[in-house]
CSV table of C-alpha atoms in Angstrom, one decimal:
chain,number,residue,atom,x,y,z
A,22,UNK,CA,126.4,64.1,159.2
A,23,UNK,CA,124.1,66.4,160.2
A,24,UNK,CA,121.4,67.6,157.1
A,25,UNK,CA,119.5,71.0,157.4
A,26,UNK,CA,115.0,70.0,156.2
A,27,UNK,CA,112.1,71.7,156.9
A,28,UNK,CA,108.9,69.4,157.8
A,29,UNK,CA,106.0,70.6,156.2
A,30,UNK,CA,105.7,74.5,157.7
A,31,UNK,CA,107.5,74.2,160.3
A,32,UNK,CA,111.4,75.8,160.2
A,33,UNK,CA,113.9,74.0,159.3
A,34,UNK,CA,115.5,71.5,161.9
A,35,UNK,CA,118.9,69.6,162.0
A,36,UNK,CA,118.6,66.1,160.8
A,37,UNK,CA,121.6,63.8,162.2
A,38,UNK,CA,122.1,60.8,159.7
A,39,UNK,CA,124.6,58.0,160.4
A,40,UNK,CA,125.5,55.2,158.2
A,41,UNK,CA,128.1,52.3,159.2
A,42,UNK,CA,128.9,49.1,157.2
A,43,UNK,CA,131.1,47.8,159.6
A,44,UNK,CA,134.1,46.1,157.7
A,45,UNK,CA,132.9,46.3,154.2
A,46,UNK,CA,135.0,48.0,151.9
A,47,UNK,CA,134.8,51.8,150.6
A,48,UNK,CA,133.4,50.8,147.3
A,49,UNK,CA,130.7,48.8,148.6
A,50,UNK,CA,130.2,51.1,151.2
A,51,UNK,CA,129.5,53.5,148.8
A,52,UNK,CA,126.8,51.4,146.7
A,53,UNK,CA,124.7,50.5,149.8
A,54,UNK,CA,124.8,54.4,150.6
A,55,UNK,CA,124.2,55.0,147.0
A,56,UNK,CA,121.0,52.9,147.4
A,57,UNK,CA,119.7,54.1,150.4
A,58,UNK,CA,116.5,56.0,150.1
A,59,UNK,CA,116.6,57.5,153.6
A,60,UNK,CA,119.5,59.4,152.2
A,61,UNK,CA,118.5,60.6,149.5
A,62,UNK,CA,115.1,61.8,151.1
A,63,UNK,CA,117.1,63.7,153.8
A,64,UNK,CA,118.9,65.8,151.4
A,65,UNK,CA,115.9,66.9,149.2
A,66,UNK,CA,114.3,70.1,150.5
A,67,UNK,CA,110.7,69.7,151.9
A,68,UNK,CA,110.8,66.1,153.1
A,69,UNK,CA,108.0,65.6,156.2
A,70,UNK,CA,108.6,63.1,159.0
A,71,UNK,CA,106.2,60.5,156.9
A,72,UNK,CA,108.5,60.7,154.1
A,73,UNK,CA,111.7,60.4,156.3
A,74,UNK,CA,109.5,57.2,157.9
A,75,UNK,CA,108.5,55.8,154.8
A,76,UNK,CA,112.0,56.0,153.2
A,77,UNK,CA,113.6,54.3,156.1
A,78,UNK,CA,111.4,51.6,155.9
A,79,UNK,CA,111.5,51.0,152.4
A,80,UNK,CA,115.6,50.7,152.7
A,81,UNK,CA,115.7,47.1,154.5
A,82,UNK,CA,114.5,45.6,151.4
A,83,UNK,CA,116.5,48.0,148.9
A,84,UNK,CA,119.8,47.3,151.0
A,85,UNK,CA,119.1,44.2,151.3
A,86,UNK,CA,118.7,43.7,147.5
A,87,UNK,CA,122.1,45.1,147.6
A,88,UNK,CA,123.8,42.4,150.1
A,89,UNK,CA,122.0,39.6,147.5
A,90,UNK,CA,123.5,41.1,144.3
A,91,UNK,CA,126.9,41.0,145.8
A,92,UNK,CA,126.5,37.5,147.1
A,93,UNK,CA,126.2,38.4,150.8
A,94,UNK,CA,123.0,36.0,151.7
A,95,UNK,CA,122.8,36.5,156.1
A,96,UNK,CA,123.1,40.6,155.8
A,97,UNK,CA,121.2,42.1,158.9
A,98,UNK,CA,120.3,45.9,157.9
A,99,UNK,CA,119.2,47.8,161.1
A,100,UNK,CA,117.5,51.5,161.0
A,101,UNK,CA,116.6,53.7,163.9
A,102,UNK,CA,114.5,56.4,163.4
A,103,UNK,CA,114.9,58.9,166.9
A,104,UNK,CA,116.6,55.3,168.1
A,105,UNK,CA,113.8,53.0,167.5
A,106,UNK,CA,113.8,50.4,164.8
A,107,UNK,CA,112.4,52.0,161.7
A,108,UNK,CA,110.4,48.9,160.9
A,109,UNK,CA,108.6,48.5,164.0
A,110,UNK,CA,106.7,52.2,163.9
A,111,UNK,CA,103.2,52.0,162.2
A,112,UNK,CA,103.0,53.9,159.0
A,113,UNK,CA,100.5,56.5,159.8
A,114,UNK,CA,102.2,57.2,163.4
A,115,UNK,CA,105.5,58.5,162.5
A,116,UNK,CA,106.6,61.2,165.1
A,117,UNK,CA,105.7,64.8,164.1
A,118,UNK,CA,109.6,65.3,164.1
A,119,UNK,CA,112.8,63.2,162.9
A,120,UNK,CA,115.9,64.4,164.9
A,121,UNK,CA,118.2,61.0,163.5
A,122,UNK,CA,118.1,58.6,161.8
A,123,UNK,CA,121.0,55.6,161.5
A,124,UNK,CA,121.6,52.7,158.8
A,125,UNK,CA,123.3,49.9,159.9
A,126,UNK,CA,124.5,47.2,157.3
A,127,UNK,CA,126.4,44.4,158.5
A,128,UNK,CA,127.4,41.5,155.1
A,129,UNK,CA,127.6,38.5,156.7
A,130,UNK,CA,129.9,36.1,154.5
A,131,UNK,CA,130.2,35.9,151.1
A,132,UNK,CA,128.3,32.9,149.0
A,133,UNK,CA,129.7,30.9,146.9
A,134,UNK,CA,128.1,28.7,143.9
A,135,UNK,CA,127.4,25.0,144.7
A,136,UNK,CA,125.0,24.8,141.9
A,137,UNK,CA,125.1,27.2,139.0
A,138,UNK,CA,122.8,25.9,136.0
A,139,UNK,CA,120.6,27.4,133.0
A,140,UNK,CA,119.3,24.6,130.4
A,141,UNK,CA,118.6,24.1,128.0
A,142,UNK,CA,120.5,26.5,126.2
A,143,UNK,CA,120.8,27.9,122.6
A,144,UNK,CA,123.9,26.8,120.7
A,145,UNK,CA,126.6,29.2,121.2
A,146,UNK,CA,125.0,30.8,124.6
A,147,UNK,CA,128.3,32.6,126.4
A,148,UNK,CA,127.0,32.6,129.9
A,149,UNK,CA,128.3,35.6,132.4
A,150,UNK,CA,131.6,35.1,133.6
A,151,UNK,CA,131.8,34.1,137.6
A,152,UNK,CA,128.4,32.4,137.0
A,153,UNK,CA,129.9,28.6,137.6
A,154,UNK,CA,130.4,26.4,140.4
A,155,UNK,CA,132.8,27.7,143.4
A,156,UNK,CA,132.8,31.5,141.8
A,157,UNK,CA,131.1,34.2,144.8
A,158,UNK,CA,127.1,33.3,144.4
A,159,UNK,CA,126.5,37.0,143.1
A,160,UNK,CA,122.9,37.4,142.7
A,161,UNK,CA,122.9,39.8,139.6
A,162,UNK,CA,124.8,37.1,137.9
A,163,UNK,CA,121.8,34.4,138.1
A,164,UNK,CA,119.8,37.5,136.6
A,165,UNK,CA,122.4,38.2,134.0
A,166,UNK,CA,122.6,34.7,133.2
A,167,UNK,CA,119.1,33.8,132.6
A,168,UNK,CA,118.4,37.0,130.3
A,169,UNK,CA,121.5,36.1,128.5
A,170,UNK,CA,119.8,32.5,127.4
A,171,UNK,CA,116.2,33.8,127.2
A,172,UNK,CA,118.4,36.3,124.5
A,173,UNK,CA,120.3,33.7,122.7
A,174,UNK,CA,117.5,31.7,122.5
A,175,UNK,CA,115.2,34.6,120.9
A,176,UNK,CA,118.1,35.8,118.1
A,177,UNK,CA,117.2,32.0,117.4
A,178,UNK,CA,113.9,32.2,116.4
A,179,UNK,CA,112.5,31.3,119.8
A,180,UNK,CA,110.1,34.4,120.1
A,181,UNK,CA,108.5,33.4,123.2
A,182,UNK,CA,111.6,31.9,125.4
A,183,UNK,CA,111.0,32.4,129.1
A,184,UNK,CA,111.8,30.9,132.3
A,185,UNK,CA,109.6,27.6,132.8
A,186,UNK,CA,111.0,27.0,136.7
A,187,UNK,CA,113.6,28.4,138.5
A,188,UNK,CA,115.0,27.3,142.4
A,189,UNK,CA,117.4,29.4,144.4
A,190,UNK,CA,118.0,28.0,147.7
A,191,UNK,CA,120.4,29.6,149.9
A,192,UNK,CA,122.3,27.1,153.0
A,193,UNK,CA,123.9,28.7,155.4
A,194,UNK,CA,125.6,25.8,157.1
A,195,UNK,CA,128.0,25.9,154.3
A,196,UNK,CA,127.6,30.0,153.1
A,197,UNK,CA,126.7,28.0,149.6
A,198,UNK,CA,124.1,28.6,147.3
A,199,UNK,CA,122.2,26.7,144.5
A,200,UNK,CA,120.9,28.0,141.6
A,201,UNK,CA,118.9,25.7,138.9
A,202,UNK,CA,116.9,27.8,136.3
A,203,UNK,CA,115.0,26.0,133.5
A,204,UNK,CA,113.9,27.4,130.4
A,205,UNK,CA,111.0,27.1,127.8
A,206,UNK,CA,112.1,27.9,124.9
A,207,UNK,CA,109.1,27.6,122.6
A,208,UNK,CA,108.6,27.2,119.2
A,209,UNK,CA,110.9,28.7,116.3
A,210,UNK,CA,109.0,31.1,114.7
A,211,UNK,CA,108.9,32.8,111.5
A,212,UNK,CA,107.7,36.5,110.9
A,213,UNK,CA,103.9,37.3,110.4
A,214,UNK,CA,102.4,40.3,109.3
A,215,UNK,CA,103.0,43.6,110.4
A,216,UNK,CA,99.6,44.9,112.3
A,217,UNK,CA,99.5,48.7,112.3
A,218,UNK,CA,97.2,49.7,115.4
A,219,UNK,CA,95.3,52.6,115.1
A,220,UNK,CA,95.7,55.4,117.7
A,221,UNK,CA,93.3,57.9,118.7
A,222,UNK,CA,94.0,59.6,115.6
A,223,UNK,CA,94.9,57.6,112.7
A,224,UNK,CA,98.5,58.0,110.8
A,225,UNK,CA,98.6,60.7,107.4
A,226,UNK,CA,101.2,57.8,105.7
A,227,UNK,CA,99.2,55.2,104.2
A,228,UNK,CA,99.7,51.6,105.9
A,229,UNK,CA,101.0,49.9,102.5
A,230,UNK,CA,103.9,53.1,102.9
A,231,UNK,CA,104.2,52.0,106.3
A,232,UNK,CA,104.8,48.1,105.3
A,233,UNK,CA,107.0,49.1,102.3
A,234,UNK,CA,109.2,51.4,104.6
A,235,UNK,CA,109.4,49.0,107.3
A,236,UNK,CA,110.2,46.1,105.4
A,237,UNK,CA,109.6,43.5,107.9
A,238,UNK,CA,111.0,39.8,106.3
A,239,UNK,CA,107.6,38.4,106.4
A,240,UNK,CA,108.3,34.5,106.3
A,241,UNK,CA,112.0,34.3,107.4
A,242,UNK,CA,112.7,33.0,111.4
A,243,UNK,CA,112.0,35.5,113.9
A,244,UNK,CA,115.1,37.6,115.3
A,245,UNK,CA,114.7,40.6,117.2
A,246,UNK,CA,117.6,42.4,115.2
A,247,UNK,CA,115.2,42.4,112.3
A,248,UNK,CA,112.6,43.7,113.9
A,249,UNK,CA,114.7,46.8,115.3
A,250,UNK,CA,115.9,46.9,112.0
A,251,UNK,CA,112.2,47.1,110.5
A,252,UNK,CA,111.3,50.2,113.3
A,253,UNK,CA,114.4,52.5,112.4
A,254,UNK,CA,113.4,52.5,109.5
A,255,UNK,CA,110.0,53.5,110.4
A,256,UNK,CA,111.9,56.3,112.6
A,257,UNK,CA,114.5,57.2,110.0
A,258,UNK,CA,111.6,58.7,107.5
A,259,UNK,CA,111.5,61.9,110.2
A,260,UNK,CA,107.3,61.3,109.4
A,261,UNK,CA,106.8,59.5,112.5
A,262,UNK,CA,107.1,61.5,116.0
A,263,UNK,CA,107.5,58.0,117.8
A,264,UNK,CA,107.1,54.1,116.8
A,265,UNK,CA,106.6,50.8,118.8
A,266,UNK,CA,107.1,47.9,117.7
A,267,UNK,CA,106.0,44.6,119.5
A,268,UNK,CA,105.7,41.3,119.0
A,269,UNK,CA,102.2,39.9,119.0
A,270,UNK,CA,101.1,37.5,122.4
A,271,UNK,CA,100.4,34.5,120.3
A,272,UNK,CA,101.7,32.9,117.2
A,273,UNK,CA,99.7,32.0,114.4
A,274,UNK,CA,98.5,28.6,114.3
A,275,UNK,CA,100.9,28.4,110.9
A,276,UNK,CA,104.3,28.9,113.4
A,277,UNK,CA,104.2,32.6,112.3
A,278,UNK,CA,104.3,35.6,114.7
A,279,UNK,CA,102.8,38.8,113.8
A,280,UNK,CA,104.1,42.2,114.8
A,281,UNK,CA,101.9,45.1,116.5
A,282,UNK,CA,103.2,48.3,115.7
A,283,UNK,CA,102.2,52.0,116.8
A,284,UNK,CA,103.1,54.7,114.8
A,285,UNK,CA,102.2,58.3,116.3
A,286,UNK,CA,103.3,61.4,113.3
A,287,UNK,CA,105.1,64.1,113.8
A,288,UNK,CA,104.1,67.8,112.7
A,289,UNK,CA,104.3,67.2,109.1
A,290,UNK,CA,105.7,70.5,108.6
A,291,UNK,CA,108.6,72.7,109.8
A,292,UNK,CA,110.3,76.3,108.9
A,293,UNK,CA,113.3,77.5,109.9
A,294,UNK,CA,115.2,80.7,109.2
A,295,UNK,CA,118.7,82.2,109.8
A,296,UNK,CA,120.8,85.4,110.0
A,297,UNK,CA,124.7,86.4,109.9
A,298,UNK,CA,126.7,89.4,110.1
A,299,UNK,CA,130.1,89.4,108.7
A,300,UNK,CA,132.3,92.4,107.9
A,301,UNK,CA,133.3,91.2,105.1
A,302,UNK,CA,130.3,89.6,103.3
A,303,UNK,CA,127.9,91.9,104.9
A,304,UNK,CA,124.4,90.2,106.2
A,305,UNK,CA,123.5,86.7,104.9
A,306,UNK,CA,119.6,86.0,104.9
A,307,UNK,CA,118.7,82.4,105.1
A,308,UNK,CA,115.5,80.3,105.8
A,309,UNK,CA,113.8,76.6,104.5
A,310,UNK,CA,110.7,75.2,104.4
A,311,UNK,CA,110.3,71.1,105.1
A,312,UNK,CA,107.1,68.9,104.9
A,313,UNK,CA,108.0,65.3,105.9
A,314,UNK,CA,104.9,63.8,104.3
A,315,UNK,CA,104.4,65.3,101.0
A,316,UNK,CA,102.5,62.8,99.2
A,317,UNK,CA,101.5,60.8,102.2
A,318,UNK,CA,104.2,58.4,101.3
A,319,UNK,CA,106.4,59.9,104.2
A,320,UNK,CA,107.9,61.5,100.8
A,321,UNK,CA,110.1,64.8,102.1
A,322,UNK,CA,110.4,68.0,101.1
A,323,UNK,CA,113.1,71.1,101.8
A,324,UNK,CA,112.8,74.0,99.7
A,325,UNK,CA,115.8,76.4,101.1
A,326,UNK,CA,116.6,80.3,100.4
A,327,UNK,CA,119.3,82.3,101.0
A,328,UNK,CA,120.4,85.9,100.1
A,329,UNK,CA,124.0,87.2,101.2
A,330,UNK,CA,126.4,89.9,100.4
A,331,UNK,CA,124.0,92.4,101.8
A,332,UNK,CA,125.6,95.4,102.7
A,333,UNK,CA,128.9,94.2,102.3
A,334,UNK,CA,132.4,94.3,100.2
A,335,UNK,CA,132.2,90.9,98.3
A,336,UNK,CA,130.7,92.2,95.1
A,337,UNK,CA,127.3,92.3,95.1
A,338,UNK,CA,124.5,90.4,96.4
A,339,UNK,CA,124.2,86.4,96.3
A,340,UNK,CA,121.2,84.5,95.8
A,341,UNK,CA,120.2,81.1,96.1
A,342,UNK,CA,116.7,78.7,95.9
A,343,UNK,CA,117.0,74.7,95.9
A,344,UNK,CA,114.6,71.9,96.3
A,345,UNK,CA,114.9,68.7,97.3
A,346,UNK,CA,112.2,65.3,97.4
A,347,UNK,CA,113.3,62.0,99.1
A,348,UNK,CA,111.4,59.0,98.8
A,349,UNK,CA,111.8,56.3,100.9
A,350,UNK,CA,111.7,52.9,100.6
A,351,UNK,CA,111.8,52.8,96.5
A,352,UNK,CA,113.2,49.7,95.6
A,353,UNK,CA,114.3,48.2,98.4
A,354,UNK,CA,113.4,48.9,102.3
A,355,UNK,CA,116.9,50.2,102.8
A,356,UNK,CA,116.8,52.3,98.9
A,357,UNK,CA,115.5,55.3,98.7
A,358,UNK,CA,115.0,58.0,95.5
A,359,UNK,CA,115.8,61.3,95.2
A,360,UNK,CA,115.4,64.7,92.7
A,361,UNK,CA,117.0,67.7,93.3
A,362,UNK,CA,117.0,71.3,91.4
A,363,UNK,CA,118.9,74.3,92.6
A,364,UNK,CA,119.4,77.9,91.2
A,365,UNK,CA,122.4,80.3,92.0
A,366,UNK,CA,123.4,83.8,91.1
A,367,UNK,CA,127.0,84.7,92.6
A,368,UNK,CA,128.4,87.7,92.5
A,369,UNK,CA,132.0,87.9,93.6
A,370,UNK,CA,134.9,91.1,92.7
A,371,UNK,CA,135.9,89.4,90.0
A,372,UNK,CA,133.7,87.5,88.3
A,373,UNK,CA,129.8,86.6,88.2
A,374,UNK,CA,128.2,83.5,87.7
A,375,UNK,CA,124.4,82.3,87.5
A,376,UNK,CA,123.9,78.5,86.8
A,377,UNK,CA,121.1,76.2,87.8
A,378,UNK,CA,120.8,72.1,88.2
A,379,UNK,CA,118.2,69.2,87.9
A,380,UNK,CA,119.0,65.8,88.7
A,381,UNK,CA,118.2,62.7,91.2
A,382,UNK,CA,119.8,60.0,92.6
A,383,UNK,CA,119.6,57.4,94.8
A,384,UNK,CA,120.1,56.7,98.6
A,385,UNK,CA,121.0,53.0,100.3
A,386,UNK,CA,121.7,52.3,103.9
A,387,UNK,CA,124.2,49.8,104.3
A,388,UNK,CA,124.2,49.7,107.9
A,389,UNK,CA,123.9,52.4,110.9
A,390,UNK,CA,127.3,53.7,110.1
A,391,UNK,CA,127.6,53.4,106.7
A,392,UNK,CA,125.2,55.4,104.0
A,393,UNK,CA,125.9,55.7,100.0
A,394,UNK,CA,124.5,58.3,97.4
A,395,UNK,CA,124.6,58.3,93.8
């Protein structure tokens, strides 16, 4: 196919770009093309003749990535540049102009497993399916496999479960492939303290808010679940613009792990205000107010006002003024409190009414789809 660049300030020329996999189906075809950085730097306006160069000659190792994660272990990838091999042009010496360039991909035959082993495993580990002996020696499945047990192994307790030793060996005589990975899993670990590092400018919530909110189990085993569960919470509050929460690089000598976590706030305050035109009701006014950290609790605050009927048929003019407080994290780190007061005047054909209310309540969240209010 022939692609239409300009190199650097000179006008633009017709680039000729050919890619083949001989014999590989459309679908992977389409992958290796998909990957292929020399593509993808063709078709974006202003590439030079260095970037066409260096693209090229980045692609033998991203195609060939390719060939490994699909089990294809003897792949030969060719690239011309202007018919020469891509790889054997120096760097800085690419030609002042790129007339063609053509990829090449030929698989080779597929691998198969001879050896396919993680250990030791976590009880209950399900290990990818086609990772096992005789199945096509895919080589994102010995990736998949040995973040799947590093996992299962970390939901544990094992915070610090990694991979001790690992040998791939490929043989070609029998297009086989061996794949032994051993793992470390560590110590089972128990929660530490939650460590609130300071950024350039400290947070407005107090840290014993920020402990309460987040509700980290101090003292039960490690699991990464509880820890995500400990930063929503943290993110939920709408006090905190982002949060990061890590675990710390060494236990404690006492087999507990502390947790490092970042908190940057967002702009504690925010308005907002709103208009609409009926024919009916005439203009509605409408407009709130919001502080997210009130009491520097990450307590919240909306005050909302709206005036309709203005102008219009519905009786006479509306009005309305409420306010609302939230505090997180009040008897639980998943229960929050509440108080609540509004005022109304409506005035509707027939009939008026003017009432006001007080009250408060309590929020929980059950889980990420499920919230109650009383």
């Amino acid at each position: 196919m022939a692609i239409a660049l300009g190199f650097g300030t000179a006008p633009a020329v017709a680039l000729d770009f050919g890619f083949a996999a001989p014999g590989a189906p459309d679908s992977f075809g389409a992958r290796l093309r998909d990957a292929s950085l020399s593509l993808s730097t063709a078709q974006a306006e202003g590439s030079t003749a260095q970037d066409l160069l260096a693209a090229a000659q980045a692609d033998y190792g991203r195609l060939t990535g390719v060939l490994y994660a699909a089990g294809y272990y003897t792949g030969v990838v060719r690239i011309r540049v202007n018919g020469q091999e891509a790889a054997s042009i120096p760097p800085l010496r690419a030609p002042e102009q790129i007339d063609r360039i053509d990829i090449i991909v030929e698989r080779g035959p597929s691998f198969t497993f001879n050896r396919a082993r993680v250990a030791p495993l976590a009880p209950g580990t399900q290990l990818p399916e086609g990772f096992a002996t005789g199945q096509p020696a895919k080589g994102q499945l010995i990736g998949d496999a040995t973040r799947t047990s590093i996992t299962a192994w970390r939901d544990a307790g094992h915070a610090k479960a990694d991979v001790d030793a690992q040998t791939v060996i490929a043989d070609h005589a029998t297009q086989s492939l061996d794949a032994d990975i051993t793992l470390d899993p560590g110590p089972r670990l128990r929660f530490g303290t939650l460590r609130i590092e300071e950024d350039a400018r400290p947070s407005r919530v107090r840290e014993t808010r920020i402990r309460e909110i987040a509700g980290l189990p101090t003292g039960r085993v490690y699991s990464p679940a509880e820890r995500e569960r400990a930063a929503n919470r943290l993110r939920r509050t709408g006090a905190f613009r982002s949060v990061v929460m890590r675990d710390a690089d060494t236990p404690n000598p006492d087999g507990t792990l502390d947790m490092r976590t970042q908190v940057v706030d967002a702009k504690p305050r925010r308005i907002g205000v709103g208009a609409e035109l009926s024919s009916l009701e005439g203009i509605t006014l409408s407009g709130f107010w919001l502080h997210r950290n009130l009491l520097g609790g990450a307590e919240r605050l909306r005050l909302d006002a709206m005036i309709g009927g203005i102008g219009g048929d519905s009786g006479g003019e509306d009005f309305r003024l409420g306010a609302r407080l939230d505090r997180p994290a009040t008897f639980t780190p998943d229960t929050g409190a509440f108080l609540l007061a509004n005022i109304e005047d409506n005035n509707e054909p027939d009939y008026s009414e003017r009432k006001a209310e007080i009250g408060g309540g309590l929020t929980h969240i059950f889980s990420d789809e499920l919230t109650g209010e009383a």
